[in-house]
Amino acid sequence: MKKKLPILLMIFILLLSLPSCSFKKENSKEEQKESMQTEKAAAFPEFEGKDLNGNMVEGTTLFSEHSVTVVNFWSNTCPACIGELSTLDKLNKDLEAKGGTVIGINVDTLDGNQEQIATAQDLLTKNNASFQNIYFVNGSEARNFANRIPAYPTAYVIDKNGRIVGEAVVGSVANTRLMEKLQMLIQEAMKAES
């Protein structure tokens, strides 16, 4: 019996850590699907923000300078998010050769919280991820957009005109099936440009 107690305790702790990557709101499946369908038909909200080093970033310019942009929302406390950072960095290197980019938006840093920015930078460094990560201020349309995302990690493919292509990819793109879905959306965005 004494051996079962630590195992049960470990399972309980593991279960408590999982919600950081799962749905952050108690929305029904219908509401989640409807929210994502609404987002996919729209343009990504315009924004002015900063990267994690404090350099200014403007959404309109960011998108128009790239053939395709993968915008990945993630959190410092999400193991699935952290686990895909090196995969996203490899994708970024592949996209750079085609005029595209990957941008990370760490939801813990959205208001410029310096402690959370330092944590995010540390996680990026430890996972050999050098792709740009940005944040924008509270009250902006982009921040409101981020607040409606039901789970992390979530990736959106944005075309050169700032429009969302297809549906969001929810879950770690370290998963082969989800990476294939993301790659199809990237190809769709790049075809639309030509």
PDB file of C-alpha atoms in Angstrom:
ATOM      1  CA  MET A   1       0.000   0.000   0.000  1.00  0.00           C
ATOM      2  CA  LYS A   2       2.859   2.379   0.803  1.00  0.00           C
ATOM      3  CA  LYS A   3       4.267   1.993  -2.743  1.00  0.00           C
ATOM      4  CA  LYS A   4       0.887   2.804  -4.321  1.00  0.00           C
ATOM      5  CA  LEU A   5       0.553   6.115  -2.481  1.00  0.00           C
ATOM      6  CA  PRO A   6       3.607   7.818  -4.111  1.00  0.00           C
ATOM      7  CA  ILE A   7       2.547   6.524  -7.534  1.00  0.00           C
ATOM      8  CA  LEU A   8      -0.979   7.871  -7.059  1.00  0.00           C
ATOM      9  CA  LEU A   9       0.455  11.166  -5.841  1.00  0.00           C
ATOM     10  CA  MET A  10       2.665  11.420  -8.941  1.00  0.00           C
ATOM     11  CA  ILE A  11      -0.303  10.686 -11.212  1.00  0.00           C
ATOM     12  CA  PHE A  12      -2.371  13.344  -9.416  1.00  0.00           C
ATOM     13  CA  ILE A  13       0.425  15.932  -9.813  1.00  0.00           C
ATOM     14  CA  LEU A  14       0.792  15.041 -13.496  1.00  0.00           C
ATOM     15  CA  LEU A  15      -2.937  15.488 -14.037  1.00  0.00           C
ATOM     16  CA  LEU A  16      -2.806  18.890 -12.361  1.00  0.00           C
ATOM     17  CA  SER A  17      -0.022  20.017 -14.708  1.00  0.00           C
ATOM     18  CA  LEU A  18      -1.867  19.022 -17.887  1.00  0.00           C
ATOM     19  CA  PRO A  19      -4.537  21.783 -17.819  1.00  0.00           C
ATOM     20  CA  SER A  20      -1.841  24.340 -18.550  1.00  0.00           C
ATOM     21  CA  CYS A  21      -1.774  22.964 -22.087  1.00  0.00           C
ATOM     22  CA  SER A  22      -5.410  22.092 -22.468  1.00  0.00           C
ATOM     23  CA  PHE A  23      -8.451  24.239 -22.774  1.00  0.00           C
ATOM     24  CA  LYS A  24      -8.131  27.343 -20.638  1.00  0.00           C
ATOM     25  CA  LYS A  25     -11.846  28.104 -20.788  1.00  0.00           C
ATOM     26  CA  GLU A  26     -14.784  25.861 -20.146  1.00  0.00           C
ATOM     27  CA  ASN A  27     -16.274  26.304 -23.610  1.00  0.00           C
ATOM     28  CA  SER A  28     -18.323  23.592 -25.256  1.00  0.00           C
ATOM     29  CA  LYS A  29     -16.843  21.862 -28.321  1.00  0.00           C
ATOM     30  CA  GLU A  30     -19.413  23.752 -30.420  1.00  0.00           C
ATOM     31  CA  GLU A  31     -18.297  27.144 -29.034  1.00  0.00           C
ATOM     32  CA  GLN A  32     -14.626  26.300 -29.592  1.00  0.00           C
ATOM     33  CA  LYS A  33     -15.249  25.232 -33.200  1.00  0.00           C
ATOM     34  CA  GLU A  34     -17.407  28.303 -33.866  1.00  0.00           C
ATOM     35  CA  SER A  35     -14.747  30.617 -32.384  1.00  0.00           C
ATOM     36  CA  MET A  36     -12.018  29.118 -34.546  1.00  0.00           C
ATOM     37  CA  GLN A  37     -14.179  29.233 -37.698  1.00  0.00           C
ATOM     38  CA  THR A  38     -14.875  32.909 -37.062  1.00  0.00           C
ATOM     39  CA  GLU A  39     -11.152  33.583 -36.635  1.00  0.00           C
ATOM     40  CA  LYS A  40     -10.160  31.696 -39.803  1.00  0.00           C
ATOM     41  CA  ALA A  41     -12.369  33.871 -42.003  1.00  0.00           C
ATOM     42  CA  ALA A  42     -10.821  37.086 -40.724  1.00  0.00           C
ATOM     43  CA  ALA A  43      -7.616  39.005 -40.965  1.00  0.00           C
ATOM     44  CA  PHE A  44      -5.186  38.646 -38.096  1.00  0.00           C
ATOM     45  CA  PRO A  45      -5.728  41.727 -35.910  1.00  0.00           C
ATOM     46  CA  GLU A  46      -3.400  44.633 -36.575  1.00  0.00           C
ATOM     47  CA  PHE A  47      -0.929  45.241 -33.799  1.00  0.00           C
ATOM     48  CA  GLU A  48       2.112  47.102 -32.652  1.00  0.00           C
ATOM     49  CA  GLY A  49       4.240  45.223 -30.199  1.00  0.00           C
ATOM     50  CA  LYS A  50       7.754  44.347 -29.212  1.00  0.00           C
ATOM     51  CA  ASP A  51       9.931  41.305 -29.506  1.00  0.00           C
ATOM     52  CA  LEU A  52      11.350  39.805 -26.326  1.00  0.00           C
ATOM     53  CA  ASN A  53      14.467  41.990 -26.725  1.00  0.00           C
ATOM     54  CA  GLY A  54      12.363  45.181 -26.715  1.00  0.00           C
ATOM     55  CA  ASN A  55      12.491  45.929 -30.482  1.00  0.00           C
ATOM     56  CA  MET A  56       9.304  47.357 -32.040  1.00  0.00           C
ATOM     57  CA  VAL A  57       7.274  45.049 -34.302  1.00  0.00           C
ATOM     58  CA  GLU A  58       4.303  46.081 -36.449  1.00  0.00           C
ATOM     59  CA  GLY A  59       1.920  43.377 -37.630  1.00  0.00           C
ATOM     60  CA  THR A  60       1.112  44.839 -41.036  1.00  0.00           C
ATOM     61  CA  THR A  61       4.787  45.157 -41.920  1.00  0.00           C
ATOM     62  CA  LEU A  62       5.633  41.767 -40.440  1.00  0.00           C
ATOM     63  CA  PHE A  63       3.107  39.932 -42.608  1.00  0.00           C
ATOM     64  CA  SER A  64       3.683  41.896 -45.822  1.00  0.00           C
ATOM     65  CA  GLU A  65       7.440  41.243 -45.669  1.00  0.00           C
ATOM     66  CA  HIS A  66       6.958  37.453 -45.677  1.00  0.00           C
ATOM     67  CA  SER A  67       5.403  35.042 -48.149  1.00  0.00           C
ATOM     68  CA  VAL A  68       3.803  33.248 -45.182  1.00  0.00           C
ATOM     69  CA  THR A  69       3.903  33.680 -41.401  1.00  0.00           C
ATOM     70  CA  VAL A  70       3.188  30.955 -38.878  1.00  0.00           C
ATOM     71  CA  VAL A  71       1.992  32.578 -35.649  1.00  0.00           C
ATOM     72  CA  ASN A  72       2.307  30.180 -32.728  1.00  0.00           C
ATOM     73  CA  PHE A  73       0.667  30.934 -29.369  1.00  0.00           C
ATOM     74  CA  TRP A  74       2.360  29.213 -26.436  1.00  0.00           C
ATOM     75  CA  SER A  75       2.829  29.375 -22.668  1.00  0.00           C
ATOM     76  CA  ASN A  76       5.765  29.027 -20.281  1.00  0.00           C
ATOM     77  CA  THR A  77       3.860  26.434 -18.240  1.00  0.00           C
ATOM     78  CA  CYS A  78       2.793  24.183 -21.110  1.00  0.00           C
ATOM     79  CA  PRO A  79       5.000  21.086 -21.624  1.00  0.00           C
ATOM     80  CA  ALA A  80       3.586  20.486 -25.136  1.00  0.00           C
ATOM     81  CA  CYS A  81       4.426  24.095 -26.065  1.00  0.00           C
ATOM     82  CA  ILE A  82       7.966  23.813 -24.767  1.00  0.00           C
ATOM     83  CA  GLY A  83       8.377  20.410 -26.421  1.00  0.00           C
ATOM     84  CA  GLU A  84       7.685  21.839 -29.875  1.00  0.00           C
ATOM     85  CA  LEU A  85      10.055  24.849 -29.709  1.00  0.00           C
ATOM     86  CA  SER A  86      12.938  23.118 -31.502  1.00  0.00           C
ATOM     87  CA  THR A  87      10.519  21.787 -34.157  1.00  0.00           C
ATOM     88  CA  LEU A  88       9.223  25.329 -34.726  1.00  0.00           C
ATOM     89  CA  ASP A  89      12.795  26.605 -34.987  1.00  0.00           C
ATOM     90  CA  LYS A  90      13.547  24.031 -37.713  1.00  0.00           C
ATOM     91  CA  LEU A  91      10.329  25.037 -39.493  1.00  0.00           C
ATOM     92  CA  ASN A  92      11.392  28.688 -39.259  1.00  0.00           C
ATOM     93  CA  LYS A  93      14.737  27.903 -40.919  1.00  0.00           C
ATOM     94  CA  ASP A  94      12.941  25.996 -43.701  1.00  0.00           C
ATOM     95  CA  LEU A  95      10.456  28.846 -44.217  1.00  0.00           C
ATOM     96  CA  GLU A  96      13.167  31.532 -44.267  1.00  0.00           C
ATOM     97  CA  ALA A  97      14.556  29.891 -47.411  1.00  0.00           C
ATOM     98  CA  LYS A  98      11.113  30.432 -49.002  1.00  0.00           C
ATOM     99  CA  GLY A  99      10.586  33.969 -47.719  1.00  0.00           C
ATOM    100  CA  GLY A 100       8.451  32.930 -44.737  1.00  0.00           C
ATOM    101  CA  THR A 101       8.833  33.039 -40.970  1.00  0.00           C
ATOM    102  CA  VAL A 102       7.609  31.652 -37.659  1.00  0.00           C
ATOM    103  CA  ILE A 103       6.604  34.088 -34.928  1.00  0.00           C
ATOM    104  CA  GLY A 104       5.976  32.999 -31.364  1.00  0.00           C
ATOM    105  CA  ILE A 105       3.537  34.751 -29.084  1.00  0.00           C
ATOM    106  CA  ASN A 106       4.057  33.658 -25.522  1.00  0.00           C
ATOM    107  CA  VAL A 107       0.793  34.486 -23.769  1.00  0.00           C
ATOM    108  CA  ASP A 108       2.540  34.880 -20.417  1.00  0.00           C
ATOM    109  CA  THR A 109       4.527  37.842 -21.775  1.00  0.00           C
ATOM    110  CA  LEU A 110       1.664  39.725 -23.416  1.00  0.00           C
ATOM    111  CA  ASP A 111       1.799  42.775 -21.181  1.00  0.00           C
ATOM    112  CA  GLY A 112       5.579  43.006 -21.173  1.00  0.00           C
ATOM    113  CA  ASN A 113       5.970  41.193 -17.840  1.00  0.00           C
ATOM    114  CA  GLN A 114       9.769  41.156 -17.480  1.00  0.00           C
ATOM    115  CA  GLU A 115       9.852  38.061 -15.262  1.00  0.00           C
ATOM    116  CA  GLN A 116       7.783  36.078 -17.776  1.00  0.00           C
ATOM    117  CA  ILE A 117       9.867  37.433 -20.676  1.00  0.00           C
ATOM    118  CA  ALA A 118      13.042  36.210 -18.932  1.00  0.00           C
ATOM    119  CA  THR A 119      11.439  32.791 -18.407  1.00  0.00           C
ATOM    120  CA  ALA A 120      10.368  32.608 -22.062  1.00  0.00           C
ATOM    121  CA  GLN A 121      13.838  33.637 -23.257  1.00  0.00           C
ATOM    122  CA  ASP A 122      15.396  30.967 -21.039  1.00  0.00           C
ATOM    123  CA  LEU A 123      13.045  28.297 -22.416  1.00  0.00           C
ATOM    124  CA  LEU A 124      13.803  29.363 -25.994  1.00  0.00           C
ATOM    125  CA  THR A 125      17.558  29.223 -25.358  1.00  0.00           C
ATOM    126  CA  LYS A 126      17.396  25.820 -23.623  1.00  0.00           C
ATOM    127  CA  ASN A 127      15.443  24.434 -26.589  1.00  0.00           C
ATOM    128  CA  ASN A 128      17.707  25.943 -29.279  1.00  0.00           C
ATOM    129  CA  ALA A 129      14.863  28.088 -30.611  1.00  0.00           C
ATOM    130  CA  SER A 130      15.913  31.402 -32.112  1.00  0.00           C
ATOM    131  CA  PHE A 131      12.740  32.360 -34.023  1.00  0.00           C
ATOM    132  CA  GLN A 132      11.280  35.757 -33.123  1.00  0.00           C
ATOM    133  CA  ASN A 133       8.813  35.976 -30.247  1.00  0.00           C
ATOM    134  CA  ILE A 134       6.644  39.042 -29.701  1.00  0.00           C
ATOM    135  CA  TYR A 135       4.100  40.519 -27.318  1.00  0.00           C
ATOM    136  CA  PHE A 136       1.496  43.265 -27.537  1.00  0.00           C
ATOM    137  CA  VAL A 137      -0.288  45.352 -24.960  1.00  0.00           C
ATOM    138  CA  ASN A 138      -3.452  44.664 -23.028  1.00  0.00           C
ATOM    139  CA  GLY A 139      -6.604  46.110 -24.574  1.00  0.00           C
ATOM    140  CA  SER A 140      -5.407  45.755 -28.171  1.00  0.00           C
ATOM    141  CA  GLU A 141      -7.399  43.745 -30.712  1.00  0.00           C
ATOM    142  CA  ALA A 142      -4.501  41.299 -30.998  1.00  0.00           C
ATOM    143  CA  ARG A 143      -4.551  40.771 -27.222  1.00  0.00           C
ATOM    144  CA  ASN A 144      -8.312  40.167 -27.344  1.00  0.00           C
ATOM    145  CA  PHE A 145      -7.700  37.648 -30.142  1.00  0.00           C
ATOM    146  CA  ALA A 146      -5.099  35.869 -27.960  1.00  0.00           C
ATOM    147  CA  ASN A 147      -7.542  35.761 -25.038  1.00  0.00           C
ATOM    148  CA  ARG A 148     -10.068  33.855 -27.185  1.00  0.00           C
ATOM    149  CA  ILE A 149      -7.677  31.011 -28.025  1.00  0.00           C
ATOM    150  CA  PRO A 150      -9.002  27.982 -26.135  1.00  0.00           C
ATOM    151  CA  ALA A 151      -5.802  25.864 -25.941  1.00  0.00           C
ATOM    152  CA  TYR A 152      -2.033  26.019 -26.224  1.00  0.00           C
ATOM    153  CA  PRO A 153      -0.106  25.527 -28.340  1.00  0.00           C
ATOM    154  CA  THR A 154      -2.172  26.910 -31.222  1.00  0.00           C
ATOM    155  CA  ALA A 155      -0.716  27.926 -34.574  1.00  0.00           C
ATOM    156  CA  TYR A 156      -2.241  30.112 -37.273  1.00  0.00           C
ATOM    157  CA  VAL A 157      -0.978  30.469 -40.829  1.00  0.00           C
ATOM    158  CA  ILE A 158      -1.110  34.062 -42.066  1.00  0.00           C
ATOM    159  CA  ASP A 159      -0.695  35.072 -45.705  1.00  0.00           C
ATOM    160  CA  LYS A 160       1.194  38.086 -47.049  1.00  0.00           C
ATOM    161  CA  ASN A 161      -1.983  40.202 -46.767  1.00  0.00           C
ATOM    162  CA  GLY A 162      -2.441  39.417 -43.088  1.00  0.00           C
ATOM    163  CA  ARG A 163      -5.341  37.017 -43.601  1.00  0.00           C
ATOM    164  CA  ILE A 164      -5.710  33.774 -41.653  1.00  0.00           C
ATOM    165  CA  VAL A 165      -5.440  30.734 -43.936  1.00  0.00           C
ATOM    166  CA  GLY A 166      -7.591  27.731 -43.026  1.00  0.00           C
ATOM    167  CA  GLU A 167      -8.262  26.604 -39.477  1.00  0.00           C
ATOM    168  CA  ALA A 168      -5.961  26.911 -36.495  1.00  0.00           C
ATOM    169  CA  VAL A 169      -3.682  23.979 -35.741  1.00  0.00           C
ATOM    170  CA  VAL A 170      -4.316  23.140 -32.086  1.00  0.00           C
ATOM    171  CA  GLY A 171      -1.703  20.974 -30.393  1.00  0.00           C
ATOM    172  CA  SER A 172       2.010  20.375 -30.712  1.00  0.00           C
ATOM    173  CA  VAL A 173       3.345  20.383 -34.269  1.00  0.00           C
ATOM    174  CA  ALA A 174       6.028  17.981 -33.039  1.00  0.00           C
ATOM    175  CA  ASN A 175       3.178  15.535 -33.786  1.00  0.00           C
ATOM    176  CA  THR A 176       3.626  14.375 -37.400  1.00  0.00           C
ATOM    177  CA  ARG A 177      -0.087  14.601 -38.248  1.00  0.00           C
ATOM    178  CA  LEU A 178      -0.367  18.173 -36.992  1.00  0.00           C
ATOM    179  CA  MET A 179       2.846  19.193 -38.781  1.00  0.00           C
ATOM    180  CA  GLU A 180       1.430  17.792 -42.026  1.00  0.00           C
ATOM    181  CA  LYS A 181      -1.745  19.855 -41.492  1.00  0.00           C
ATOM    182  CA  LEU A 182       0.375  22.957 -40.835  1.00  0.00           C
ATOM    183  CA  GLN A 183       2.491  22.311 -43.944  1.00  0.00           C
ATOM    184  CA  MET A 184      -0.670  22.044 -46.093  1.00  0.00           C
ATOM    185  CA  LEU A 185      -1.857  25.432 -44.811  1.00  0.00           C
ATOM    186  CA  ILE A 186       1.579  26.938 -45.488  1.00  0.00           C
ATOM    187  CA  GLN A 187       1.452  25.638 -49.073  1.00  0.00           C
ATOM    188  CA  GLU A 188      -2.065  27.058 -49.482  1.00  0.00           C
ATOM    189  CA  ALA A 189      -0.885  30.496 -48.284  1.00  0.00           C
ATOM    190  CA  MET A 190       2.111  30.453 -50.605  1.00  0.00           C
ATOM    191  CA  LYS A 191      -0.004  29.413 -53.626  1.00  0.00           C
ATOM    192  CA  ALA A 192      -2.396  32.288 -52.964  1.00  0.00           C
ATOM    193  CA  GLU A 193       0.535  34.698 -53.136  1.00  0.00           C
ATOM    194  CA  SER A 194       1.618  33.607 -56.621  1.00  0.00           C
TER     195      SER A 194
END
